[in-house]
Amino acid sequence: MANTKNKGRRYSIKLRLIVLPLIVIFIAILGIGVRSSLLIKDSLLDQMRSDGLELSHLAAAQLETATVSLETVNTMIENNISAVARNVISNQDNMSNNTLTQLAESLDVHEINIFSQTGEIIYSNLNENIGWIADESHALHLMLREGKVELMEEIRESTVSNDYYKYGYTVSPTGDVIQVGILANVIHDLSESFSYQSTVENLAKEENIVFALFADKSLRAMAHSDRERIGLDLSDDEGIQIAAGNGEVYTSEYTYLGIEVYEVLVPVWINGEHVGAINLGISMDNVYAAVSKNTVQVGILGLISFLVIGSILFVMSNYVIKIVNVVKEQLNVIASGDLTTEFSQKHLNLKDEFGEMIGSIIDMQTSIKAMIENIATTSQQVAASSQELTATSQQSATAADEVAKTIEEMAKGANDQARNTEQGVEHINGLGQLIEEDQQHITELNKSNSEVTKLKDEGLEVLKDLVEKTNLSNKSSEEIHETIVETNKSAEKIETASDMIKSIAEQTNLLALNAAIEAARAGDAGKGFAVVAEEIRKLAEQSSKFTEDIGIVIQELTSRTGKAVVIMQEVEKLGESQTKSVELTSDKFKGINDAVERMGGITLEITRSGKGMESKKNEIIEIIESLSAIAQENAAGTEEASASVEEQTASMIEIANASESLARLSEEMQESTAKFKY
């Protein structure tokens, strides 16, 4: 079993010293390799992109330079043609075929022709041209129709040879047209070499260029390394739209005919004018091949490093395992109790950390020897002392047990006293609550007494006001009674006057009747008097009727005033009775007022007495609570003392038990130390 464990431990140490570091190193090398490959890949791709952009810009600049150069050369030729034409015009007065031949030779011009306005060559340095007539589609007629004084043709191939010529036309003051032709084979070849098509084909010949093209602003391929694609409409190509249409640089990566390409489009500007864009497709195969090669190299280098480091770790781990085994065997011997064995001199002479560890083990072995000797001596002394301590602790435990019983009885009495005191406190608290309730009732009674006093005062005020109003009512009734009596007397006077008016009316009526009789006797002379007498009679009858009406009214007034007098007499009696009742009520309220004031004084005395009882009750409660607290403290103190004595007793017992255990341990320690060899 021990050997199996040792093998397991040895394998575990080897695992930690070899396998785990190798795994870490492998992961580190793998990470470094992957990271370096990615960095190199990114670096190569960035360099390729940068080179592609630079190459595209150079191609665009080359196109611009070539175009400008060709335009400059073309302008120089056209200027030369114009100069020759001016020389011809200056010699037009002495014009002849020989003159043109001399001018052509001196000015290095291949052909000079003078056309009439009808298109016929009338003079030429070449005799075969004389008499040739230009058709209507000729540039000569085009210039004349448009009214131009000068026209320059593009370089064109001769119809009779493979040579290329540059022709220019100038109208002379006489109306004739001077044609000058210069041999332009060199310029044509130069134009061809500098053309867009030649440029893209030369670019496509580079090893890493997959394709090249030039697109104008109409988004058509004006030049392409694949001639079959010349003139192709590229309006649906995003890069062409951006570069050729908008004049911006555009880059992208995609697969073209199975090849990963990096596409670069750069706008082309000629004399500040945007004319199109150059498009290059750069192969990325070389970059990926370089990345793959670098990955393989890094992998091989990492594998070699891994093997070298693994070998070094294996050698070092074997050395470590040997030293560890020696240390382990020595520790096993020490663990068995043998402290007499020592390390070999070879191991003692080691100057590394293992030498320090072996020195520390030797120091530990020496310390353990001294400690075992001290333990053996001390254990004997402890055994003797523990026996004495056991006997003493047993005696102390017996005495403490008796003290605990006595204190327990005292604690029981203190607890009874505390309970009785608590009950007294509860009863006094109940009495205090009743006193507080009586105090509250007395307070409410004081409030009610105050309200009754207030209502009594208000009632007295109301009675006082009622007495005043009753007196006023009686006075008013007397005045009304007197007024009615006076009215009755006035009615009697009116009745007497009415009787007198009635008597006068009757007498007037008799006088009117007598007057009428006298008028009748007088005949016609008495008619006027008869009329007056009739009117007087009518007035007398009306007065009699009015007096009768007045009499009826006076009778009714007299009757009503009589009733009013009777009623007022009864009202007067009721007023006198009411006045007496009010006076009696006022007397009763005065008696109530006296009784309420006496009751208020008694209530105040009860309130003062209740407050005194409240104060005494609080003092008694404080005293009882103080006694209760003292009783509880005494009970708690006795309980604590009892508990302390019990704890002390238990401690004594524990000390006794511990002493016995200590004695046993001392014996066991002596037996254990006896196993060591020192």
XYZ file of C-alpha atoms in Angstrom, residues 14 61 98 135 153 202 209 237 519 523 607 646 650:
13
model
C 6.457 14.535 -12.365
C -0.622 59.635 -62.891
C 8.626 74.846 -106.908
C -15.411 65.325 -102.350
C -7.275 66.752 -88.344
C 1.270 46.695 -69.642
C -2.072 41.938 -61.580
C -20.593 48.155 -60.752
C -142.406 127.141 -8.665
C -145.845 129.002 -13.745
C -60.088 68.439 41.860
C -22.615 25.883 40.948
C -18.672 22.267 38.229
